[in-house]
Amino acid sequence: MSKPLREPLFKTTSFVFHSFREMQAALYGDSKDYFYVRDGHPTLEALEQVLLSCEPADFAWVFSSGMSAISTGLFALLSQGDHVVVQKEIYGPTRLLFEEYLPSFGVSCTFTDVNDVDALEESITPDTELIYLEMPAPFTLTCPPLEQIKGLADKYQVSVMVDNSAGFGYEKITPFADLVAISLSKYPAGDSGILGGALLGCEGWKEPVEMARSTLGGIMMPWDANALIGEMESMRQRLEVIRSNVYQLQSMLSAHPMVKEVYYPRDTNGKSVKMGGFVTLELNISLLDIARFIDNLSLFQKGVFWGGSIPVVTPLLASYRVEVLESWGLNPGLIRFYVGMESPDRLYADIVSALRSL
Ligand SMILES: *Cc1c(COP(=O)(O)O)cnc(C)c1O
């Protein structure tokens, strides 16, 4: 008999049983039978298998969004009285989670420059339970020294969690992290408009993560999982084009006199890391000219999304007020470009022409 080329979609949230005994065994956890989507579903598991072919973890768990994966992971890892050392430059909503939500549950945190391993070590207290990182940092694109940080974490017996949304598919980081979080809404979904997230981790996290996911309820819909499996068939090829585009654009921009500094994914020694579709610029223009420069661009969409074929420009100044950015130690002049799958020559021409018409 022939077989379906594509993973079948089980378009149901629920499963029913033939008998009381069968039902009891499933609900008691004595059998692996499915009963309700929050506790396990074949289409979600098919996507989890695809994710495991990208990262060498023991388990993958999918969620309704990247933020749902991150917050559920933190609920699974942390309890009252715990302290977290958090990377200073992180995704805005994650920062809110640490600043606004977790403190009200008795979890404190210290924002630290994790690229400075000595500073990181000093931030660790006897209550520290977790070091929370993001690869790469969202605007300056630095990649934290995972190997050294993992060494410290082992020394003090604390866990490491890494948001690898922007590095997913490029660098395998599960050897250095207890839990890896990924927004599937970005590279995996491409331009298809699906929201999703995932956690990847080892055997020891299976029970706490699955219990937190089932209880907090941020589960992905099976049809989104099925669509994501389709999108991910071409992800590797897309990532190669995106990476090559960013590399070419970055070297063209480095030579331009109006460019003060080019930020690209790099390690703490300044060595380029082959990752992601971003290049961030600091231009030789005043903050007051940023709005006009952005409006002069024609190929880049103005927005905060990324991960597909469409080029996007995200000026820090449009996301947060100057005082806020300065309080975080971020230069308000930074402008992040996501290259997508557009030709680097055309993107470069667009940036140069936007600068020329200032
Ligand atoms: C988008 C993003 C998230 C959140 O993902 P959603 O799927 O939008 O909830 C988390 N971390 C990073 C680095 C992101 O870019």
mmCIF file of C-alpha atoms and ligand atoms in Angstrom:
data_model
loop_
_atom_site.group_PDB
_atom_site.id
_atom_site.type_symbol
_atom_site.label_atom_id
_atom_site.label_comp_id
_atom_site.label_asym_id
_atom_site.label_seq_id
_atom_site.Cartn_x
_atom_site.Cartn_y
_atom_site.Cartn_z
ATOM 1 C CA MET A 1 0.000 0.000 0.000
ATOM 2 C CA SER A 2 1.233 3.514 -0.753
ATOM 3 C CA LYS A 3 1.664 5.991 2.122
ATOM 4 C CA PRO A 4 0.943 9.702 2.454
ATOM 5 C CA LEU A 5 3.912 11.894 1.475
ATOM 6 C CA ARG A 6 2.920 14.515 4.044
ATOM 7 C CA GLU A 7 2.399 13.954 7.749
ATOM 8 C CA PRO A 8 -1.358 13.408 8.258
ATOM 9 C CA LEU A 9 -3.294 15.998 10.259
ATOM 10 C CA PHE A 10 -5.517 14.661 13.043
ATOM 11 C CA LYS A 11 -8.062 17.452 13.063
ATOM 12 C CA THR A 12 -9.354 16.833 16.568
ATOM 13 C CA THR A 13 -8.506 18.045 20.033
ATOM 14 C CA SER A 14 -9.956 14.952 21.733
ATOM 15 C CA PHE A 15 -9.692 11.170 21.716
ATOM 16 C CA VAL A 16 -12.197 8.638 23.075
ATOM 17 C CA PHE A 17 -11.851 5.125 24.470
ATOM 18 C CA HIS A 18 -13.347 1.715 23.834
ATOM 19 C CA SER A 19 -13.668 0.819 27.521
ATOM 20 C CA PHE A 20 -13.443 2.027 31.101
ATOM 21 C CA ARG A 21 -10.160 0.161 31.609
ATOM 22 C CA GLU A 22 -8.576 1.720 28.515
ATOM 23 C CA MET A 23 -9.705 5.163 29.659
ATOM 24 C CA GLN A 24 -8.471 4.683 33.214
ATOM 25 C CA ALA A 25 -5.055 3.477 32.027
ATOM 26 C CA ALA A 26 -4.660 6.600 29.866
ATOM 27 C CA LEU A 27 -5.822 9.060 32.525
ATOM 28 C CA TYR A 28 -3.737 7.429 35.261
ATOM 29 C CA GLY A 29 -0.732 7.714 32.945
ATOM 30 C CA ASP A 30 -0.279 3.925 32.776
ATOM 31 C CA SER A 31 -0.705 3.873 28.982
ATOM 32 C CA LYS A 32 0.464 6.317 26.353
ATOM 33 C CA ASP A 33 -2.995 6.653 24.759
ATOM 34 C CA TYR A 34 -4.004 10.162 23.741
ATOM 35 C CA PHE A 35 -7.025 11.769 25.384
ATOM 36 C CA TYR A 36 -6.797 15.553 25.077
ATOM 37 C CA VAL A 37 -4.573 17.860 23.071
ATOM 38 C CA ARG A 38 -2.971 19.619 26.068
ATOM 39 C CA ASP A 39 -1.577 16.276 27.255
ATOM 40 C CA GLY A 40 -0.355 14.899 23.951
ATOM 41 C CA HIS A 41 -1.435 14.775 20.314
ATOM 42 C CA PRO A 42 0.009 12.844 17.333
ATOM 43 C CA THR A 43 0.226 15.897 15.038
ATOM 44 C CA LEU A 44 2.023 17.933 17.710
ATOM 45 C CA GLU A 45 4.379 15.033 18.323
ATOM 46 C CA ALA A 46 5.143 14.864 14.600
ATOM 47 C CA LEU A 47 6.249 18.526 14.728
ATOM 48 C CA GLU A 48 8.239 17.816 17.900
ATOM 49 C CA GLN A 49 10.113 15.091 15.981
ATOM 50 C CA VAL A 50 10.926 17.560 13.189
ATOM 51 C CA LEU A 51 12.335 19.993 15.792
ATOM 52 C CA LEU A 52 14.467 17.211 17.258
ATOM 53 C CA SER A 53 16.035 16.702 13.836
ATOM 54 C CA CYS A 54 17.307 20.329 14.110
ATOM 55 C CA GLU A 55 18.564 20.279 17.732
ATOM 56 C CA PRO A 56 20.064 17.276 19.508
ATOM 57 C CA ALA A 57 17.754 17.362 22.563
ATOM 58 C CA ASP A 58 16.000 14.397 24.187
ATOM 59 C CA PHE A 59 12.571 16.024 23.996
ATOM 60 C CA ALA A 60 10.746 18.859 22.257
ATOM 61 C CA TRP A 61 7.456 20.375 23.403
ATOM 62 C CA VAL A 62 5.402 22.761 21.283
ATOM 63 C CA PHE A 63 3.336 25.707 22.557
ATOM 64 C CA SER A 64 0.880 28.270 21.250
ATOM 65 C CA SER A 65 3.613 30.931 20.941
ATOM 66 C CA GLY A 66 7.238 31.613 21.746
ATOM 67 C CA MET A 67 6.212 33.621 24.815
ATOM 68 C CA SER A 68 4.038 30.748 25.979
ATOM 69 C CA ALA A 69 7.046 28.404 25.678
ATOM 70 C CA ILE A 70 9.262 30.817 27.619
ATOM 71 C CA SER A 71 6.785 31.576 30.408
ATOM 72 C CA THR A 72 5.815 27.910 30.790
ATOM 73 C CA GLY A 73 9.494 26.932 30.917
ATOM 74 C CA LEU A 74 10.085 29.498 33.669
ATOM 75 C CA PHE A 75 7.085 28.235 35.654
ATOM 76 C CA ALA A 76 8.461 24.709 35.349
ATOM 77 C CA LEU A 77 11.961 25.763 36.462
ATOM 78 C CA LEU A 78 11.331 28.300 39.207
ATOM 79 C CA SER A 79 9.651 28.544 42.559
ATOM 80 C CA GLN A 80 9.198 31.117 45.316
ATOM 81 C CA GLY A 81 12.478 32.458 46.719
ATOM 82 C CA ASP A 82 14.504 31.657 43.605
ATOM 83 C CA HIS A 83 16.860 34.154 42.005
ATOM 84 C CA VAL A 84 17.625 34.376 38.281
ATOM 85 C CA VAL A 85 20.635 35.945 36.562
ATOM 86 C CA VAL A 86 19.256 37.425 33.330
ATOM 87 C CA GLN A 87 21.106 38.602 30.231
ATOM 88 C CA LYS A 88 20.929 42.402 30.174
ATOM 89 C CA GLU A 89 19.900 42.747 26.544
ATOM 90 C CA ILE A 90 16.898 40.509 25.893
ATOM 91 C CA TYR A 91 13.607 40.406 23.993
ATOM 92 C CA GLY A 92 11.239 43.052 25.440
ATOM 93 C CA PRO A 93 8.320 40.829 26.533
ATOM 94 C CA THR A 94 10.761 38.447 28.262
ATOM 95 C CA ARG A 95 12.236 41.412 30.132
ATOM 96 C CA LEU A 96 8.702 42.290 31.304
ATOM 97 C CA LEU A 97 8.214 38.744 32.533
ATOM 98 C CA PHE A 98 11.307 39.067 34.742
ATOM 99 C CA GLU A 99 10.682 42.670 35.803
ATOM 100 C CA GLU A 100 6.907 42.737 36.303
ATOM 101 C CA TYR A 101 5.475 39.236 36.697
ATOM 102 C CA LEU A 102 7.973 36.905 38.330
ATOM 103 C CA PRO A 103 8.723 39.254 41.296
ATOM 104 C CA SER A 104 5.073 39.043 42.354
ATOM 105 C CA PHE A 105 5.529 35.263 42.660
ATOM 106 C CA GLY A 106 8.602 35.724 44.839
ATOM 107 C CA VAL A 107 11.203 35.230 42.092
ATOM 108 C CA SER A 108 13.899 37.914 41.964
ATOM 109 C CA CYS A 109 16.364 38.607 39.197
ATOM 110 C CA THR A 110 19.564 40.505 38.384
ATOM 111 C CA PHE A 111 20.184 41.798 34.864
ATOM 112 C CA THR A 112 23.842 41.222 34.030
ATOM 113 C CA ASP A 113 26.240 41.624 31.131
ATOM 114 C CA VAL A 114 26.613 37.884 30.606
ATOM 115 C CA ASN A 115 29.420 38.396 28.090
ATOM 116 C CA ASP A 116 31.567 39.330 31.078
ATOM 117 C CA VAL A 117 31.892 35.951 32.768
ATOM 118 C CA ASP A 118 33.434 37.467 35.933
ATOM 119 C CA ALA A 119 30.461 39.839 36.316
ATOM 120 C CA LEU A 120 28.158 36.909 35.767
ATOM 121 C CA GLU A 121 29.862 34.879 38.453
ATOM 122 C CA GLU A 122 29.539 37.797 40.897
ATOM 123 C CA SER A 123 25.786 37.983 40.227
ATOM 124 C CA ILE A 124 25.250 34.392 41.340
ATOM 125 C CA THR A 125 23.830 34.175 44.887
ATOM 126 C CA PRO A 126 23.039 31.140 47.060
ATOM 127 C CA ASP A 127 19.401 31.487 45.862
ATOM 128 C CA THR A 128 20.287 31.529 42.170
ATOM 129 C CA GLU A 129 18.430 28.764 40.369
ATOM 130 C CA LEU A 130 18.763 29.831 36.747
ATOM 131 C CA ILE A 131 20.880 31.761 34.234
ATOM 132 C CA TYR A 132 18.650 33.074 31.446
ATOM 133 C CA LEU A 133 20.227 33.898 28.058
ATOM 134 C CA GLU A 134 19.299 34.865 24.529
ATOM 135 C CA MET A 135 21.223 33.934 21.347
ATOM 136 C CA PRO A 136 22.080 36.383 19.855
ATOM 137 C CA ALA A 137 21.255 39.574 21.809
ATOM 138 C CA PRO A 138 18.349 41.173 19.890
ATOM 139 C CA PHE A 139 20.036 44.410 18.757
ATOM 140 C CA THR A 140 23.798 44.265 19.331
ATOM 141 C CA LEU A 141 23.702 40.622 18.186
ATOM 142 C CA THR A 142 26.423 39.428 20.562
ATOM 143 C CA CYS A 143 26.356 35.704 21.331
ATOM 144 C CA PRO A 144 26.951 34.870 25.010
ATOM 145 C CA PRO A 145 29.915 32.538 25.711
ATOM 146 C CA LEU A 146 27.757 29.450 26.268
ATOM 147 C CA GLU A 147 30.545 27.014 26.977
ATOM 148 C CA GLN A 148 32.045 29.164 29.757
ATOM 149 C CA ILE A 149 28.610 29.965 31.167
ATOM 150 C CA LYS A 150 27.698 26.280 31.233
ATOM 151 C CA GLY A 151 30.933 25.658 33.150
ATOM 152 C CA LEU A 152 29.925 28.263 35.752
ATOM 153 C CA ALA A 153 26.406 26.875 35.949
ATOM 154 C CA ASP A 154 27.775 23.405 36.671
ATOM 155 C CA LYS A 155 30.130 24.815 39.312
ATOM 156 C CA TYR A 156 27.252 26.514 41.179
ATOM 157 C CA GLN A 157 24.645 23.887 40.244
ATOM 158 C CA VAL A 158 22.256 26.256 38.551
ATOM 159 C CA SER A 159 20.227 25.656 35.380
ATOM 160 C CA VAL A 160 20.697 27.444 32.059
ATOM 161 C CA MET A 161 17.830 28.438 29.770
ATOM 162 C CA VAL A 162 18.509 29.975 26.342
ATOM 163 C CA ASP A 163 16.098 31.690 23.964
ATOM 164 C CA ASN A 164 17.570 30.613 20.633
ATOM 165 C CA SER A 165 14.784 31.956 18.376
ATOM 166 C CA ALA A 166 17.161 33.968 16.202
ATOM 167 C CA GLY A 167 19.856 31.295 16.141
ATOM 168 C CA PHE A 168 17.583 28.303 15.567
ATOM 169 C CA GLY A 169 18.734 26.106 12.709
ATOM 170 C CA TYR A 170 22.224 27.648 12.731
ATOM 171 C CA GLU A 171 23.962 26.685 15.967
ATOM 172 C CA LYS A 172 23.216 23.597 18.035
ATOM 173 C CA ILE A 173 23.117 24.824 21.610
ATOM 174 C CA THR A 174 21.346 22.135 23.634
ATOM 175 C CA PRO A 175 24.707 20.792 24.926
ATOM 176 C CA PHE A 176 25.081 24.079 26.846
ATOM 177 C CA ALA A 177 21.515 24.547 28.088
ATOM 178 C CA ASP A 178 19.021 22.714 30.250
ATOM 179 C CA LEU A 179 16.126 24.239 28.344
ATOM 180 C CA VAL A 180 16.157 25.907 24.931
ATOM 181 C CA ALA A 181 13.214 28.104 23.917
ATOM 182 C CA ILE A 182 12.334 28.901 20.311
ATOM 183 C CA SER A 183 9.697 31.069 18.722
ATOM 184 C CA LEU A 184 8.365 28.966 15.854
ATOM 185 C CA SER A 185 6.636 32.110 14.548
ATOM 186 C CA LYS A 186 9.951 33.240 13.054
ATOM 187 C CA TYR A 187 12.218 31.065 10.853
ATOM 188 C CA PRO A 188 10.091 27.893 11.075
ATOM 189 C CA ALA A 189 6.884 29.706 10.023
ATOM 190 C CA GLY A 190 8.643 31.881 7.425
ATOM 191 C CA ASP A 191 6.089 34.297 5.973
ATOM 192 C CA SER A 192 3.157 32.018 6.570
ATOM 193 C CA GLY A 193 1.680 33.791 9.568
ATOM 194 C CA ILE A 194 1.625 30.944 12.072
ATOM 195 C CA LEU A 195 2.247 31.590 15.761
ATOM 196 C CA GLY A 196 4.056 28.929 17.765
ATOM 197 C CA GLY A 197 6.805 28.171 20.229
ATOM 198 C CA ALA A 198 8.847 25.263 21.516
ATOM 199 C CA LEU A 199 11.014 24.129 24.377
ATOM 200 C CA LEU A 200 13.781 21.587 23.916
ATOM 201 C CA GLY A 201 15.411 19.768 26.779
ATOM 202 C CA CYS A 202 16.610 16.579 28.386
ATOM 203 C CA GLU A 203 14.828 13.714 30.136
ATOM 204 C CA GLY A 204 14.910 15.428 33.545
ATOM 205 C CA TRP A 205 12.633 18.232 32.316
ATOM 206 C CA LYS A 206 10.004 15.973 30.747
ATOM 207 C CA GLU A 207 7.672 15.783 33.713
ATOM 208 C CA PRO A 208 7.874 19.395 34.963
ATOM 209 C CA VAL A 209 7.493 20.864 31.460
ATOM 210 C CA GLU A 210 4.634 18.592 30.410
ATOM 211 C CA MET A 211 2.803 19.241 33.668
ATOM 212 C CA ALA A 212 3.285 23.019 33.341
ATOM 213 C CA ARG A 213 2.167 22.943 29.703
ATOM 214 C CA SER A 214 -0.941 20.946 30.488
ATOM 215 C CA THR A 215 -1.849 23.131 33.472
ATOM 216 C CA LEU A 216 -1.053 26.561 32.025
ATOM 217 C CA GLY A 217 -2.656 25.567 28.734
ATOM 218 C CA GLY A 218 -0.565 27.374 26.121
ATOM 219 C CA ILE A 219 -0.867 24.541 23.621
ATOM 220 C CA MET A 220 -0.467 24.739 19.843
ATOM 221 C CA MET A 221 -3.390 23.823 17.609
ATOM 222 C CA PRO A 222 -2.825 20.617 15.586
ATOM 223 C CA TRP A 223 -3.542 22.349 12.252
ATOM 224 C CA ASP A 224 -0.870 24.951 12.977
ATOM 225 C CA ALA A 225 1.566 22.151 13.823
ATOM 226 C CA ASN A 226 0.744 20.418 10.551
ATOM 227 C CA ALA A 227 1.258 23.653 8.588
ATOM 228 C CA LEU A 228 4.558 24.281 10.399
ATOM 229 C CA ILE A 229 5.819 20.826 9.411
ATOM 230 C CA GLY A 230 5.185 21.837 5.789
ATOM 231 C CA GLU A 231 6.967 25.187 6.177
ATOM 232 C CA MET A 232 9.940 23.554 7.885
ATOM 233 C CA GLU A 233 10.610 21.302 4.873
ATOM 234 C CA SER A 234 12.312 24.264 3.180
ATOM 235 C CA MET A 235 13.699 25.936 6.321
ATOM 236 C CA ARG A 236 17.313 24.824 5.901
ATOM 237 C CA GLN A 237 17.503 26.183 2.345
ATOM 238 C CA ARG A 238 15.884 29.464 3.422
ATOM 239 C CA LEU A 239 18.327 29.830 6.314
ATOM 240 C CA GLU A 240 21.285 29.370 3.966
ATOM 241 C CA VAL A 241 20.075 32.105 1.613
ATOM 242 C CA ILE A 242 19.294 34.443 4.543
ATOM 243 C CA ARG A 243 22.701 33.894 6.120
ATOM 244 C CA SER A 244 24.562 34.450 2.864
ATOM 245 C CA ASN A 245 22.543 37.653 2.234
ATOM 246 C CA VAL A 246 23.324 39.033 5.663
ATOM 247 C CA TYR A 247 27.011 38.246 5.284
ATOM 248 C CA GLN A 248 27.246 40.073 1.947
ATOM 249 C CA LEU A 249 25.208 43.059 3.122
ATOM 250 C CA GLN A 250 27.272 43.367 6.278
ATOM 251 C CA SER A 251 30.575 43.531 4.364
ATOM 252 C CA MET A 252 29.207 46.064 1.835
ATOM 253 C CA LEU A 253 27.911 48.290 4.655
ATOM 254 C CA SER A 254 31.182 48.153 6.615
ATOM 255 C CA ALA A 255 32.856 50.146 3.847
ATOM 256 C CA HIS A 256 30.252 52.946 3.697
ATOM 257 C CA PRO A 257 31.382 56.316 5.137
ATOM 258 C CA MET A 258 27.965 57.076 6.683
ATOM 259 C CA VAL A 259 28.075 53.852 8.670
ATOM 260 C CA LYS A 260 29.614 54.349 12.103
ATOM 261 C CA GLU A 261 29.395 50.755 13.249
ATOM 262 C CA VAL A 262 28.083 47.468 11.905
ATOM 263 C CA TYR A 263 26.847 44.892 14.409
ATOM 264 C CA TYR A 264 26.580 41.280 13.295
ATOM 265 C CA PRO A 265 26.251 38.002 15.206
ATOM 266 C CA ARG A 266 29.611 37.511 16.894
ATOM 267 C CA ASP A 267 31.137 35.948 19.982
ATOM 268 C CA THR A 268 32.696 37.873 22.880
ATOM 269 C CA ASN A 269 36.060 37.899 21.057
ATOM 270 C CA GLY A 270 34.452 39.642 18.095
ATOM 271 C CA LYS A 271 34.608 36.557 15.896
ATOM 272 C CA SER A 272 31.677 36.321 13.460
ATOM 273 C CA VAL A 273 29.163 33.558 14.241
ATOM 274 C CA LYS A 274 27.319 32.093 11.277
ATOM 275 C CA MET A 275 23.837 32.820 12.504
ATOM 276 C CA GLY A 276 20.688 34.626 11.652
ATOM 277 C CA GLY A 277 19.379 37.210 9.260
ATOM 278 C CA PHE A 278 20.178 40.435 11.098
ATOM 279 C CA VAL A 279 22.618 43.247 10.678
ATOM 280 C CA THR A 280 22.357 46.261 12.997
ATOM 281 C CA LEU A 281 23.747 49.675 12.089
ATOM 282 C CA GLU A 282 24.772 52.762 13.940
ATOM 283 C CA LEU A 283 24.776 55.544 11.337
ATOM 284 C CA ASN A 284 26.628 58.834 11.254
ATOM 285 C CA ILE A 285 23.328 60.707 11.478
ATOM 286 C CA SER A 286 21.562 62.384 14.399
ATOM 287 C CA LEU A 287 18.703 60.707 16.277
ATOM 288 C CA LEU A 288 16.441 63.360 14.741
ATOM 289 C CA ASP A 289 17.250 62.088 11.234
ATOM 290 C CA ILE A 290 16.401 58.453 11.976
ATOM 291 C CA ALA A 291 12.689 58.893 11.213
ATOM 292 C CA ARG A 292 13.425 60.409 7.777
ATOM 293 C CA PHE A 293 16.008 57.734 6.991
ATOM 294 C CA ILE A 294 13.523 54.977 7.829
ATOM 295 C CA ASP A 295 10.784 56.619 5.752
ATOM 296 C CA ASN A 296 13.208 56.897 2.799
ATOM 297 C CA LEU A 297 13.694 53.113 2.686
ATOM 298 C CA SER A 298 11.527 51.369 0.131
ATOM 299 C CA LEU A 299 12.491 47.663 0.197
ATOM 300 C CA PHE A 300 12.377 47.218 3.972
ATOM 301 C CA GLN A 301 9.008 46.926 5.693
ATOM 302 C CA LYS A 302 8.758 48.881 8.941
ATOM 303 C CA GLY A 303 7.931 46.438 11.715
ATOM 304 C CA VAL A 304 9.113 44.104 14.430
ATOM 305 C CA PHE A 305 8.468 40.743 12.745
ATOM 306 C CA TRP A 306 11.139 38.733 10.947
ATOM 307 C CA GLY A 307 11.979 35.174 9.889
ATOM 308 C CA GLY A 308 10.497 34.977 6.396
ATOM 309 C CA SER A 309 11.476 36.240 2.950
ATOM 310 C CA ILE A 310 10.410 39.871 3.545
ATOM 311 C CA PRO A 311 13.114 42.385 4.581
ATOM 312 C CA VAL A 312 12.205 44.347 7.726
ATOM 313 C CA VAL A 313 13.726 47.362 9.443
ATOM 314 C CA THR A 314 13.353 47.796 13.226
ATOM 315 C CA PRO A 315 14.724 51.049 14.670
ATOM 316 C CA LEU A 316 15.240 50.795 18.431
ATOM 317 C CA LEU A 317 13.930 54.331 18.753
ATOM 318 C CA ALA A 318 10.533 53.263 17.379
ATOM 319 C CA SER A 319 10.275 50.499 19.983
ATOM 320 C CA TYR A 320 11.261 52.278 23.204
ATOM 321 C CA ARG A 321 11.812 55.813 24.470
ATOM 322 C CA VAL A 322 15.374 57.145 24.681
ATOM 323 C CA GLU A 323 15.367 57.244 28.521
ATOM 324 C CA VAL A 324 14.281 53.599 28.684
ATOM 325 C CA LEU A 325 16.924 52.495 26.185
ATOM 326 C CA GLU A 326 19.628 54.399 28.030
ATOM 327 C CA SER A 327 18.573 52.850 31.336
ATOM 328 C CA TRP A 328 19.171 49.459 29.710
ATOM 329 C CA GLY A 329 22.575 50.565 28.412
ATOM 330 C CA LEU A 330 21.404 50.436 24.786
ATOM 331 C CA ASN A 331 22.395 52.988 22.161
ATOM 332 C CA PRO A 332 19.078 54.550 20.934
ATOM 333 C CA GLY A 333 20.605 55.089 17.483
ATOM 334 C CA LEU A 334 20.708 51.378 16.646
ATOM 335 C CA ILE A 335 18.700 50.261 13.618
ATOM 336 C CA ARG A 336 18.237 46.556 12.983
ATOM 337 C CA PHE A 337 17.796 45.225 9.456
ATOM 338 C CA TYR A 338 16.377 41.784 8.751
ATOM 339 C CA VAL A 339 17.514 40.849 5.253
ATOM 340 C CA GLY A 340 15.003 38.138 4.338
ATOM 341 C CA MET A 341 15.526 36.610 0.904
ATOM 342 C CA GLU A 342 15.942 39.848 -1.058
ATOM 343 C CA SER A 343 19.183 40.353 -3.007
ATOM 344 C CA PRO A 344 21.908 41.992 -0.878
ATOM 345 C CA ASP A 345 22.821 44.328 -3.782
ATOM 346 C CA ARG A 346 19.282 45.700 -3.892
ATOM 347 C CA LEU A 347 19.120 46.011 -0.087
ATOM 348 C CA TYR A 348 22.442 47.861 -0.044
ATOM 349 C CA ALA A 349 21.261 50.204 -2.813
ATOM 350 C CA ASP A 350 18.079 50.904 -0.820
ATOM 351 C CA ILE A 351 20.024 51.837 2.333
ATOM 352 C CA VAL A 352 22.520 53.992 0.411
ATOM 353 C CA SER A 353 19.773 55.820 -1.445
ATOM 354 C CA ALA A 354 17.833 56.443 1.809
ATOM 355 C CA LEU A 355 21.001 57.946 3.283
ATOM 356 C CA ARG A 356 21.665 60.051 0.195
ATOM 357 C CA SER A 357 18.200 61.642 0.272
ATOM 358 C CA LEU A 358 18.528 62.822 3.882
HETATM 359 C C1 LIG B 1 9.452 36.670 18.626
HETATM 360 C C2 LIG B 1 10.347 36.294 19.705
HETATM 361 C C3 LIG B 1 9.857 35.704 20.870
HETATM 362 C C4 LIG B 1 8.391 35.466 21.119
HETATM 363 O O1 LIG B 1 7.825 34.607 20.208
HETATM 364 P P1 LIG B 1 6.255 34.639 19.857
HETATM 365 O O2 LIG B 1 6.098 33.428 19.014
HETATM 366 O O3 LIG B 1 6.011 35.912 19.130
HETATM 367 O O4 LIG B 1 5.523 34.580 21.149
HETATM 368 C C5 LIG B 1 10.765 35.355 21.852
HETATM 369 N N1 LIG B 1 12.081 35.577 21.708
HETATM 370 C C6 LIG B 1 12.582 36.142 20.597
HETATM 371 C C7 LIG B 1 14.051 36.338 20.490
HETATM 372 C C8 LIG B 1 11.734 36.531 19.562
HETATM 373 O O5 LIG B 1 12.238 37.123 18.486
#
